[in-house]
Structures are given as C-alpha cells and as structure tokens.
Short mmCIF file of C-alpha atoms in Angstrom, two decimals:
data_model
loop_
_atom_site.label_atom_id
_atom_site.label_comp_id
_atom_site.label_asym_id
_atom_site.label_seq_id
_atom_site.Cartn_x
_atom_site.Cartn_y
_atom_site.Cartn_z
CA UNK A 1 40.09 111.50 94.91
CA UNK A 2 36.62 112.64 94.80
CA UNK A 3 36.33 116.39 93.00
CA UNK A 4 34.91 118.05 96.63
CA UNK A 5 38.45 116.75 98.20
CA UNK A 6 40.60 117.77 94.69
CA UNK A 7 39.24 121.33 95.40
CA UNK A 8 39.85 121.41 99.15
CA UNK A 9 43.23 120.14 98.82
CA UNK A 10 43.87 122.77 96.00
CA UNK A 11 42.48 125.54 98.25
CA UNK A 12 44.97 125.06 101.03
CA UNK A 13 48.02 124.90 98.73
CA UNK A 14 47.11 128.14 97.26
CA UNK A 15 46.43 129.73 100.52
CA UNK A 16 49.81 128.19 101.82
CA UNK A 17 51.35 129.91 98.58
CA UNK A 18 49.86 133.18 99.65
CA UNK A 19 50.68 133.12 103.06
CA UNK A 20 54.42 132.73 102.76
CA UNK A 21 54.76 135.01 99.53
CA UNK A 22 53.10 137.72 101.12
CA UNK A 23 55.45 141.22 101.81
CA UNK A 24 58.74 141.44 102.85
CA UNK A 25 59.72 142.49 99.36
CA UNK A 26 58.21 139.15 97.58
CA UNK A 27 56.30 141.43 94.93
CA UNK A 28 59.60 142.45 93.70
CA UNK A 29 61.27 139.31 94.38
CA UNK A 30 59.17 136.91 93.57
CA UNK A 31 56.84 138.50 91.59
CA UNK A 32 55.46 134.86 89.86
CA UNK A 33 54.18 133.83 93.53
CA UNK A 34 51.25 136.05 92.90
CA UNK A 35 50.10 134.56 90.05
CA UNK A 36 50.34 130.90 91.42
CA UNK A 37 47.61 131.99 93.83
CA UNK A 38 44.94 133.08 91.26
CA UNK A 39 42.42 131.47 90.69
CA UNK A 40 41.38 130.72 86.82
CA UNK A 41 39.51 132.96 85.22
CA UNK A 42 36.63 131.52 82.70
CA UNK A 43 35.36 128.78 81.69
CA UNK A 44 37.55 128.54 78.27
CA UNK A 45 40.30 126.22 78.61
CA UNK A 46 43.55 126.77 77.32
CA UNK A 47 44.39 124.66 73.90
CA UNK A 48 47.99 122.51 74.33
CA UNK A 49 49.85 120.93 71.82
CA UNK A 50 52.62 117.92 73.55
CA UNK A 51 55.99 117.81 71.45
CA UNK A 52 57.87 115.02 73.43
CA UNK A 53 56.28 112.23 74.94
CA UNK A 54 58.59 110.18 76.86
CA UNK A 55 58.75 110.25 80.38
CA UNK A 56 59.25 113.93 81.42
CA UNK A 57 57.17 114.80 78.81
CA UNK A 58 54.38 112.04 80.35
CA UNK A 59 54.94 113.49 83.63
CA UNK A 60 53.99 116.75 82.38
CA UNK A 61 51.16 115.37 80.77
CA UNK A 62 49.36 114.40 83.81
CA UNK A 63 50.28 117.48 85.74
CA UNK A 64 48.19 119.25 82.87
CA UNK A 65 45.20 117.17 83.18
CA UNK A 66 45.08 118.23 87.16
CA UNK A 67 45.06 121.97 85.88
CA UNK A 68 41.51 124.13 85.78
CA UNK A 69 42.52 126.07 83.23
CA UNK A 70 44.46 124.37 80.33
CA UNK A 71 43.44 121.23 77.86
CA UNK A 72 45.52 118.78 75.63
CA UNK A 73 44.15 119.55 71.99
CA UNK A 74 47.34 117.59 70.28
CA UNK A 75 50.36 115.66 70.83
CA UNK A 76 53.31 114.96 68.99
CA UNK A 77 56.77 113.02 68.99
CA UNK A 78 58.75 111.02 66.19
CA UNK A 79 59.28 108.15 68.33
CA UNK A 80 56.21 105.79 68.07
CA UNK A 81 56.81 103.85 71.25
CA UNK A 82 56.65 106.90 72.65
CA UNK A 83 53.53 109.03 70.98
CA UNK A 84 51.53 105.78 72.04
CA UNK A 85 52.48 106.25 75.39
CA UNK A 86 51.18 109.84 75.30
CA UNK A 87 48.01 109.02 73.46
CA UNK A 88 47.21 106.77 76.37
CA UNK A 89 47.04 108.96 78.96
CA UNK A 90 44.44 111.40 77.25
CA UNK A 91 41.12 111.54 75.18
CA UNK A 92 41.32 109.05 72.28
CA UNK A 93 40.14 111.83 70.06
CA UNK A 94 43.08 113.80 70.60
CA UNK A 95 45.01 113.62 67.35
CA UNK A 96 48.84 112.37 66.97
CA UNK A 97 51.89 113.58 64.70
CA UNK A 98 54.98 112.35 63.98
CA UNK A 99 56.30 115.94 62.97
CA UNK A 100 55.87 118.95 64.63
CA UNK A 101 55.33 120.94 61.51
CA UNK A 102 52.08 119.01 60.86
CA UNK A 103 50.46 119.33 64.73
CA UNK A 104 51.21 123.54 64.21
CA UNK A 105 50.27 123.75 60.06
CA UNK A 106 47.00 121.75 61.63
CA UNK A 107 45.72 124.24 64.23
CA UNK A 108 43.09 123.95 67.09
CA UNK A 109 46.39 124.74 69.34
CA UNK A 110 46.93 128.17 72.20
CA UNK A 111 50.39 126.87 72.91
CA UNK A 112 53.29 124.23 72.84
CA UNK A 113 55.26 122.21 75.41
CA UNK A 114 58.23 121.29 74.26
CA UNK A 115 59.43 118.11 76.33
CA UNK A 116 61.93 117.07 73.30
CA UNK A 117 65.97 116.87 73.58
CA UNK A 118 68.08 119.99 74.82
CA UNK A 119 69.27 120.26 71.13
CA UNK A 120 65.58 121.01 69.81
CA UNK A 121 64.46 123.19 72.04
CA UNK A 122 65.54 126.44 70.13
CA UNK A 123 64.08 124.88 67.11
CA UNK A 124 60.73 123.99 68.04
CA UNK A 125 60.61 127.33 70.25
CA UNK A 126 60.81 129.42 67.25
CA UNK A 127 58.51 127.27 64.70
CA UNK A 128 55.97 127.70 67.42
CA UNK A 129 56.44 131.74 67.75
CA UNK A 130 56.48 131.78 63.83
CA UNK A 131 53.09 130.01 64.00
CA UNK A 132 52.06 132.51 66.43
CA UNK A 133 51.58 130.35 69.48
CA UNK A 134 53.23 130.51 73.15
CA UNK A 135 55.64 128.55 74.50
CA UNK A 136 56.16 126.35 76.90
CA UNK A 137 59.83 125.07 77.24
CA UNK A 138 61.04 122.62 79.95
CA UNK A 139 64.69 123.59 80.89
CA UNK A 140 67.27 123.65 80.58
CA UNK A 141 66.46 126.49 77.36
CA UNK A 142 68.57 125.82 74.65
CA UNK A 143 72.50 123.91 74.43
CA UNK A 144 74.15 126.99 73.61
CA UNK A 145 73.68 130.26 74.95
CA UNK A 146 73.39 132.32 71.29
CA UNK A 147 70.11 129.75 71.40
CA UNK A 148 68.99 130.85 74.76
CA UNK A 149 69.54 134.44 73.88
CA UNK A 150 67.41 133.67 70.55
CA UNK A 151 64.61 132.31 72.23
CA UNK A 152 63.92 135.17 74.39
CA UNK A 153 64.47 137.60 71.70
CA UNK A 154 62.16 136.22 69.29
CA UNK A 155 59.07 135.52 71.91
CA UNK A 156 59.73 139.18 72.79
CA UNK A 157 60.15 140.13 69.40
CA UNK A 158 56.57 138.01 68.41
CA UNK A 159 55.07 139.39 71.48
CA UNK A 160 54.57 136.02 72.82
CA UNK A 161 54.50 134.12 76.22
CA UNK A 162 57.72 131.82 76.93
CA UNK A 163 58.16 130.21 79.66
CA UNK A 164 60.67 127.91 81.20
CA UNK A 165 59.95 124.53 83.03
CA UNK A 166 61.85 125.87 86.65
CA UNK A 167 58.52 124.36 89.42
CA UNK A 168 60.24 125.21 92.71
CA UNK A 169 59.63 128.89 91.94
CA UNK A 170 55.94 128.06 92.86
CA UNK A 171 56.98 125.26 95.66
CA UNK A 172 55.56 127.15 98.96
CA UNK A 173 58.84 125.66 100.80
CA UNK A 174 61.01 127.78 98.61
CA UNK A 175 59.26 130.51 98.93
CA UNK A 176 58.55 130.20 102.76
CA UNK A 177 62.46 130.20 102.88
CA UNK A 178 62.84 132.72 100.82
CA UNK A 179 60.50 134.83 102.63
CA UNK A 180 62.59 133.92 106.17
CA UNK A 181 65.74 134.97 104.36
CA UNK A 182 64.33 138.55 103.32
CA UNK A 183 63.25 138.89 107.09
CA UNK A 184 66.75 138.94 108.00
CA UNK A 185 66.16 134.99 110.36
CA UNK A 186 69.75 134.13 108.90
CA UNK A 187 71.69 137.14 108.46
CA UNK A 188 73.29 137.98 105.24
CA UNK A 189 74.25 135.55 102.81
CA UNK A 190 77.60 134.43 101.89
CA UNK A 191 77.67 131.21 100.27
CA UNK A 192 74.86 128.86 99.03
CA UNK A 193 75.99 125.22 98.49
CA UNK A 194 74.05 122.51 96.17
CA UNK A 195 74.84 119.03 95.03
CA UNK A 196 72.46 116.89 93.09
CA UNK A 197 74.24 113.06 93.27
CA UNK A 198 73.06 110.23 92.30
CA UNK A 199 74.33 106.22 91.56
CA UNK A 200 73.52 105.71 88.63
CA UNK A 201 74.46 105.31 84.61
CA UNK A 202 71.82 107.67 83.22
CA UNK A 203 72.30 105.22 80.17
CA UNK A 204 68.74 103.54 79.07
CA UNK A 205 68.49 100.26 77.56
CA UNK A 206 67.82 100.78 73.36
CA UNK A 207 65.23 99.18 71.98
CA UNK A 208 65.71 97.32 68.19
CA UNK A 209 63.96 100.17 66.98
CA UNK A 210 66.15 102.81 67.83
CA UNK A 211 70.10 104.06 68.52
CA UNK A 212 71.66 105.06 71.72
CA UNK A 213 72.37 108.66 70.31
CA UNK A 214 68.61 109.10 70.07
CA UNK A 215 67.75 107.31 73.36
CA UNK A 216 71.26 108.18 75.95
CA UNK A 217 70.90 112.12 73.89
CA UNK A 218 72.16 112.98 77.69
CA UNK A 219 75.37 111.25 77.28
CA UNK A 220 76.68 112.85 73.98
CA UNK A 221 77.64 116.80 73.90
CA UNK A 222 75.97 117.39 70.71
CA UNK A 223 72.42 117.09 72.00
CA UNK A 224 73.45 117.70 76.15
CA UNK A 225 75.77 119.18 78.49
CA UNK A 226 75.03 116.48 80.91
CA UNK A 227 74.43 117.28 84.72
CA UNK A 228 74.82 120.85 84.10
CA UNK A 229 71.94 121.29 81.85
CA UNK A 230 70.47 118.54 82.88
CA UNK A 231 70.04 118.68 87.11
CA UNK A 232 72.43 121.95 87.39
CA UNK A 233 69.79 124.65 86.57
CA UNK A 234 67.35 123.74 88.35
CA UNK A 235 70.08 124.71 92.05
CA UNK A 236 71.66 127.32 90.19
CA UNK A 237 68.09 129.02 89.50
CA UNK A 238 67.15 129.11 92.99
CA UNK A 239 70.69 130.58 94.01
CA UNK A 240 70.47 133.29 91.44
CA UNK A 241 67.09 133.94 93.09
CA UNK A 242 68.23 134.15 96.21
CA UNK A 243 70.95 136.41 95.72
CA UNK A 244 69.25 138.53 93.48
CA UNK A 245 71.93 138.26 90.55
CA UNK A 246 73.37 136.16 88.32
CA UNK A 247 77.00 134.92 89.00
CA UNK A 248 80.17 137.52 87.46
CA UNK A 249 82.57 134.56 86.55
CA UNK A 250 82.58 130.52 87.47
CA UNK A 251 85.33 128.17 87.51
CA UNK A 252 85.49 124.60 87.86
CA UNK A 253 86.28 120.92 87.16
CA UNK A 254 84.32 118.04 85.37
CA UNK A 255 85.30 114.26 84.56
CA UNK A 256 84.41 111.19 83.23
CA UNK A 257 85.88 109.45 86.05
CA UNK A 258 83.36 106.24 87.16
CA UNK A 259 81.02 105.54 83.75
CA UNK A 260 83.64 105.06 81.11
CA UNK A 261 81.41 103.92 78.99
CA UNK A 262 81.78 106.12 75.65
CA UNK A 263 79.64 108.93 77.40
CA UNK A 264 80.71 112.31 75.99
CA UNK A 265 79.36 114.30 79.40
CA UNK A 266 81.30 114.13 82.32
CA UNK A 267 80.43 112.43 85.08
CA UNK A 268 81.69 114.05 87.90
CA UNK A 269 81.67 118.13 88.14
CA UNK A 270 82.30 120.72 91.14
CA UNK A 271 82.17 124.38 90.42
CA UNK A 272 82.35 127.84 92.38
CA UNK A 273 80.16 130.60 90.74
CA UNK A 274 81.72 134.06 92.07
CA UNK A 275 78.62 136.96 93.11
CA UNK A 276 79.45 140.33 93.63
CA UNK A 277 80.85 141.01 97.45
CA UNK A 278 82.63 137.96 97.46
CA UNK A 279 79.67 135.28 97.55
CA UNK A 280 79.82 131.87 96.21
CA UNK A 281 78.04 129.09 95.14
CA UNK A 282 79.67 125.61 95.09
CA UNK A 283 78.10 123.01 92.78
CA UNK A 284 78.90 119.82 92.58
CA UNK A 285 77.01 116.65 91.34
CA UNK A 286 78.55 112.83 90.45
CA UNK A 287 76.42 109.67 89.26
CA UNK A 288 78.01 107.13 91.42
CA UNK A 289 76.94 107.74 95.05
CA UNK A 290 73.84 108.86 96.01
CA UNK A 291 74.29 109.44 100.00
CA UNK A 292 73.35 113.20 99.60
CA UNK A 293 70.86 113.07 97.01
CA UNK A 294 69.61 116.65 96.08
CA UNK A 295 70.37 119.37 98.46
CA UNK A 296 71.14 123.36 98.89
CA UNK A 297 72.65 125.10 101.98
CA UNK A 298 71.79 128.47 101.84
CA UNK A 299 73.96 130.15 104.60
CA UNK A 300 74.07 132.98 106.45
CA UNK A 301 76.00 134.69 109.68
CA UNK A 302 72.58 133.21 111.80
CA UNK A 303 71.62 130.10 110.10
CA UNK A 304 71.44 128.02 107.10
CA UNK A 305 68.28 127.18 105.38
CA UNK A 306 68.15 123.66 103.44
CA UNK A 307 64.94 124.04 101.47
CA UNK A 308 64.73 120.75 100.03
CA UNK A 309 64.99 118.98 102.72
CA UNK A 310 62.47 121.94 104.89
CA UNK A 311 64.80 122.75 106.97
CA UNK A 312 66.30 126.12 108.73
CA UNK A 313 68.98 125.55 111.34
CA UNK A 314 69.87 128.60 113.80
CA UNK A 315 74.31 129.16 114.23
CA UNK A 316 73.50 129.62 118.08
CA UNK A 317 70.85 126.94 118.74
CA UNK A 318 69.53 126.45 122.11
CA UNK A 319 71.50 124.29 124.80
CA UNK A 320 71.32 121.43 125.77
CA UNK A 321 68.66 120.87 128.58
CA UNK A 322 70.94 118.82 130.88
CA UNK A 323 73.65 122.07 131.08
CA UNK A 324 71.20 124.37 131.45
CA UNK A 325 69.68 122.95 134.62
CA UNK A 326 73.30 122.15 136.09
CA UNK A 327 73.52 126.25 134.72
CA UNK A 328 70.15 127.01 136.79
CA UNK A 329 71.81 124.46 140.13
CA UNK A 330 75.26 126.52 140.22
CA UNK A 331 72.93 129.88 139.95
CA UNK A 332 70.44 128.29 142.70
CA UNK A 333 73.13 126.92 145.23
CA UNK A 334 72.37 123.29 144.74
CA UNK A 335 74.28 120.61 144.17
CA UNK A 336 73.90 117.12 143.18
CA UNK A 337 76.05 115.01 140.70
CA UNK A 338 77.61 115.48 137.77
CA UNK A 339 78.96 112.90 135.40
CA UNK A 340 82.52 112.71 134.57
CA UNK A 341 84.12 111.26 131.01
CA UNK A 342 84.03 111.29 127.51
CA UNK A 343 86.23 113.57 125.43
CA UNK A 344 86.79 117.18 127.00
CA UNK A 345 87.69 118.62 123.64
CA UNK A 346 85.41 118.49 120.38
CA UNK A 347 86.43 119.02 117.11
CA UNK A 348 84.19 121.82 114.74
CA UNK A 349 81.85 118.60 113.62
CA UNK A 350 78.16 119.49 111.71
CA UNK A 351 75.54 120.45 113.79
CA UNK A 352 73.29 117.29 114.13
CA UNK A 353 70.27 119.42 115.60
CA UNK A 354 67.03 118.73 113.60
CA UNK A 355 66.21 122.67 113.37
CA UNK A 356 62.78 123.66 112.58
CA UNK A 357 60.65 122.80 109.47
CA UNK A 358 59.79 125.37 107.11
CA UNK A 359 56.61 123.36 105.59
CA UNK A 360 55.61 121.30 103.41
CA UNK A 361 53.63 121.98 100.13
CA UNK A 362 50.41 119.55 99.73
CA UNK A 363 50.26 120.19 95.91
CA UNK A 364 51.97 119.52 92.65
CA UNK A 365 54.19 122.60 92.08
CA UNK A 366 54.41 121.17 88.62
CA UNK A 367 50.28 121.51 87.95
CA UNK A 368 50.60 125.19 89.38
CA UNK A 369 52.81 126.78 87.32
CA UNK A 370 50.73 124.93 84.61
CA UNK A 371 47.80 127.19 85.53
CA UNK A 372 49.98 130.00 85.94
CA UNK A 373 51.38 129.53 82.41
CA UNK A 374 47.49 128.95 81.31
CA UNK A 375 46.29 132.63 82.66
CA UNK A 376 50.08 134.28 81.08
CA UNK A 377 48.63 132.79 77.68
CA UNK A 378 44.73 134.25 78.53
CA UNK A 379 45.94 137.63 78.75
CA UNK A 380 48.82 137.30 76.58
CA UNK A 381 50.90 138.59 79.54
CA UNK A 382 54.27 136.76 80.60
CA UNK A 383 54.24 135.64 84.08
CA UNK A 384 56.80 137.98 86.18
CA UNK A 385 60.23 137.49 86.37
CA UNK A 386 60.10 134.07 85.27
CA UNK A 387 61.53 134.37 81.83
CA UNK A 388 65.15 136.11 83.32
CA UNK A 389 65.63 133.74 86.20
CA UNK A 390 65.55 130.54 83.56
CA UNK A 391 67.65 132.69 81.43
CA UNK A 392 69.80 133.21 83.93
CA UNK A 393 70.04 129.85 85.02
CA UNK A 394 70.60 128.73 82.03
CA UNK A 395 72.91 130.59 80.56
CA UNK A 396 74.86 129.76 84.33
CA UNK A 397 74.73 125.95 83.36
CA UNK A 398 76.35 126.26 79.80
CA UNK A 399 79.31 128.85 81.57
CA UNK A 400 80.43 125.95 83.54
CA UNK A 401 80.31 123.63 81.15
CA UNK A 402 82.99 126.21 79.53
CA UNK A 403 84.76 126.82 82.49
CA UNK A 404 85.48 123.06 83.04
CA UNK A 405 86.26 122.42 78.82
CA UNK A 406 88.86 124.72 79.08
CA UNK A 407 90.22 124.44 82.78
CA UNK A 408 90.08 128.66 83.31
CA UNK A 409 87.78 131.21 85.01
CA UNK A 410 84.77 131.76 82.74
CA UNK A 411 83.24 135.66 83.03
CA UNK A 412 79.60 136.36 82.89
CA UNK A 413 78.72 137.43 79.02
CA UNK A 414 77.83 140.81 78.39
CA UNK A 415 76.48 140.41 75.69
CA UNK A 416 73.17 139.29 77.19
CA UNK A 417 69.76 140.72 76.32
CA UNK A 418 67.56 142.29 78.96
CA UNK A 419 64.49 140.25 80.16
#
C-alpha cells in the first residue's frame, strides 16, 4: 500500500469514528471515541519499549509500526525464540533484553507494553511506574483483583498513563451500535448475551527448550484464569459499557469437561452477571465446538443489536411481501389464488431475517487506540474512561472465576478504588 492510499484509507476510518460517536450522550459515554479521531500532534514520536514478544505481543508490534505517532526504541522477552521473532519485525538497531530490568535501567524509552503472562502483568506495571514511564497493559490487568486494584492505584499515585489493551472501544461498529442504542432504536435493555467458543485445545506444542508451564501458562491457575481472563473481558467490557455499570453479584458454573488433559482452567463456563433493575448478562464460552464463534446479543423491547457480527434486528420486522399484497387484494376487492399447506401453527423459532448492517470499520482498531495511547502519553493525560471500563472488566472476569470455584453467588467488591 502506497503512503497516498495508507492516508486515505486512515482518513475515512477516522471520519467513520467521528460520525457515529458524535452526540447522543457519547461525550459522557464514550468519552475515548474523541480521542481516536485526533489527529497526531508533532512530529516527535513516542519512544516504546516491547516486554513480550510472542504472538500477541508480535501482533501488537505491527499494529505500532502502522501508528503516526509512536516508535519501537526497545524490546524485551526471556524467551529467545521469541525476542528473535520480535527483533525481526523492526529496525536492526533496535536493542534486545532478556530482562526487563535492563531495557528500563537502560533508558531511551516514553512507555512499556506489556504483552507477557497474566501473572506478570502487575509486576512489570509497577517496575515501569517506578521508572517513571507509562503503561501499556494488554488485558486482562492483573490475576487477582488486589493486583488490578494496585495497578490503578500506583499509575494514579505516580501520575502516570495506564492503559488497558480493550480495541473494540475504538471499533466504529461498536460504537455505531452503541450510538443506535442511546437513540432509543431498541428500547431499553434487559439482557445482553455473549459466548466466545471455540474447538480447540489452547495447548501449544513445547519446544526442547522450554516447559509446558511456561508455554500452555493459559492452562494452569497460577499464571491464568483461563477463558475468563483470557476471551471473557473482552464481552464483559462492552456489556459493562453498555449498561453503564458494572455487574452487583455473578453466579455460575465452569468445568473441565472435554480437554482432560492436566489443564488446571476449566474448559467449559456459563455465567449470569446480575445489573441493577433486574438485567443480566449470560456468558458462556467452551473449547470444543466452534459453531457460534464470538458473539453478543444486546437486547432490547425493539430489537437486538449483534455488533460483532454488524448486525441490528427490529422485534416487529416488516412482513412478508407475499401477505402484504394478498393484505392490499382483500382491501382492493380482488381475488386470485392462494396457496394452501404447510404447517398452520409455528413454534416461537429465531428470527432468520438478515436485519440491517450497522457498518463496517476499514481500519485496525488495534493501531488506533495505539495513537490514542501515543497522544495520552504526549500530554501526560489518560485517555477518558478507559482505565475504569478495563477495571471493571476485569475485576468482572476474576468474580466469576470465584463464583464458579466455590459454586455460590459472588457480590460485587466494595472495596474498589474510584477510577
């Protein structure tokens, strides 16, 4: 892609971000939707340090070489295989550590990404605060919430930029949805449903090199809740968005059930998060069937929206053309056959029509709220409302987790911090 078309392409994402964040209480509600439409400022690029280089931490990579305003200055990961992965995919003069104490004590660094296990999260967060650089953090935040609740209170406390890896908030599908929902298009919300399945393991192959703790980390509780942490906030995030609160209790179930293969995570969850007036989100998620993939029903008395898929269905959908014209022929006085047969009584099955499509984005969410997190560490200025919806999710995530351990209702803490 030639640089004229890169820019053009960029444009139109941006202006599709504007267009569907724009009123109906967004500024409030989505407040970070503003900042994914601004354009860099400067010609300074913002320094990044890499901890983690396998693939999400890759991935990210490349999404940060698309962004205008940020720069790799270092990368680091204790796996070799993996730091020469990294060091492939940017400048050769980038320097490389195998501890993350050496890439901070060496400088030339604005910020970290931390794309390491759940477990090290909370540790790397706060060695990069206590160096006096921002974070970065892919999600989910910590594995336990007293880590979560430490992160945020010591890059307030250091007066420093966290933020938490959650791209849909800049995806202009979600937010055109979310914008249709604040307009009233489905009526009020009850219930938001979200499954993330797949079919498959999650268990990689270990190289001579390595151990399975270090390479399947997902699979052992020490270092992962599993699907919760792993697939769970990213849903529950966008249904404490769109409800405007976090959950008050959550119960559920979880079970090793199909991969009994040592795996300390289950397998197999389904949950019910209780909101105040009585809504609910139901959450479920197994790794052996994939027919419904990744999906959320967000549903109200007039419609359901299905975001990932782009999707808003009306309750009272237009009928069909055949029985409208017969309709029309009764009203007009004409007559002329009508077929006979097939069932005259229909059970309550899913509405099959396709509804209407809410858009698509044309960009890399992921690059955006890149630059977003690029202009938060400029002006030294968190990006809005960010920071409490990935605490929120996440502290969601590691409730159910509890709920199923011990097979009872599971309140919301209050022992939270305010963000």
């Amino acid at each position: 892609m030639i640089d004229k078309d890169f820019d053009r392409t960029r444009r139109a994402f941006l202006d599709q971000v504007l267009k569907v964040s724009a009123g109906l209480g967004m500024a409030t509600a989505a407040p970070w939707a503003a900042a994914a439409g601004v354009e860099p400022v400067g010609s300074d690029r913002v320094r990044l340090g890499v901890i983690g280089t396998g693939d999400r931490g890759r991935t990210l990579i490349r999404n940060i070489l698309k962004t205008r305003n940020c720069t790799i200055t270092a990368l680091c990961d204790d796996y070799a295989p993996h730091l020469a992965k990294g060091r492939a995919l940017v400048d050769p003069a980038v320097p490389a550590f195998a501890d993350h104490r050496a890439m901070l004590d060496a400088g030339g660094i604005d910020a970290v990404v931390i794309a390491t296990p759940l477990h090290v999260h909370a540790r790397h967060s706060f060695d990069a605060f206590d160096a006096g650089l921002h974070v970065w953090c892919e999600k989910a935040m910590a594995r336990t919430i007293p880590d979560c609740t430490a992160m945020v209170k010591r890059a307030q406390d250091r007066r420093k930029v966290l933020q938490i890896g959650h791209q849909r908030m800049f995806n202009p599908t979600y937010l055109n949805a979310f914008r249709r929902v604040k307009a009233g298009e489905i009526g009020p919300l009850t219930q938001i449903r979200a499954s993330w399945h797949r079919n498959n393991s999650w268990r990689r192959p270990v190289p001579a090199d390595s151990n399975d703790r270090r390479i399947n980390w997902r699979l052992y509780r020490e270092s992962s809740a599993g699907l919760m942490t792993e697939l769970a906030t990213h849903q529950l995030q966008i249904a404490n968005w769109f409800l405007d609160a976090p959950p008050t209790r959550v119960i559920g179930s979880g079970s090793i059930s199909f991969w009994k293969d040592g795996r300390e995570v289950y397998d197999h969850v389904a949950l019910v998060y209780d909101y105040a007036d009585g809504k609910k989100v139901v959450w479920t998620s197994l790794l052996n069937n994939a027919r419904y993939g990744c999906e959320e029903q967000i549903q109200g008395s007039k419609g359901t929206i299905e975001p990932e898929l782009g999707r808003i269905f009306k309750e009272n959908p237009p009928g069909v053309p055949a029985l409208r014209q017969m309709a029309q022929d009764v009203k007009d006085g004409r007559k002329r056959p009508v077929p006979i047969g097939g069932a005259t009584w229909f059970p309550e099955l899913p509405v099959t029509t396709p509804g209407e499509s809410l858009g698509w984005g044309e960009y890399d969410e992921t690059m955006l709220q890149f630059e977003a997190f690029g202009e938060a560490v400029r002006s030294g200025t968190p990006v809005p409302g960010m920071l409490r919806q990935a605490y929120w999710a996440s502290v969601a995530s590691l409730l159910g987790e509890q709920a199923m351990d011990g097979n009872r209702a599971v309140d919301w803490p209050s022992s939270l911090i305010r963000v």
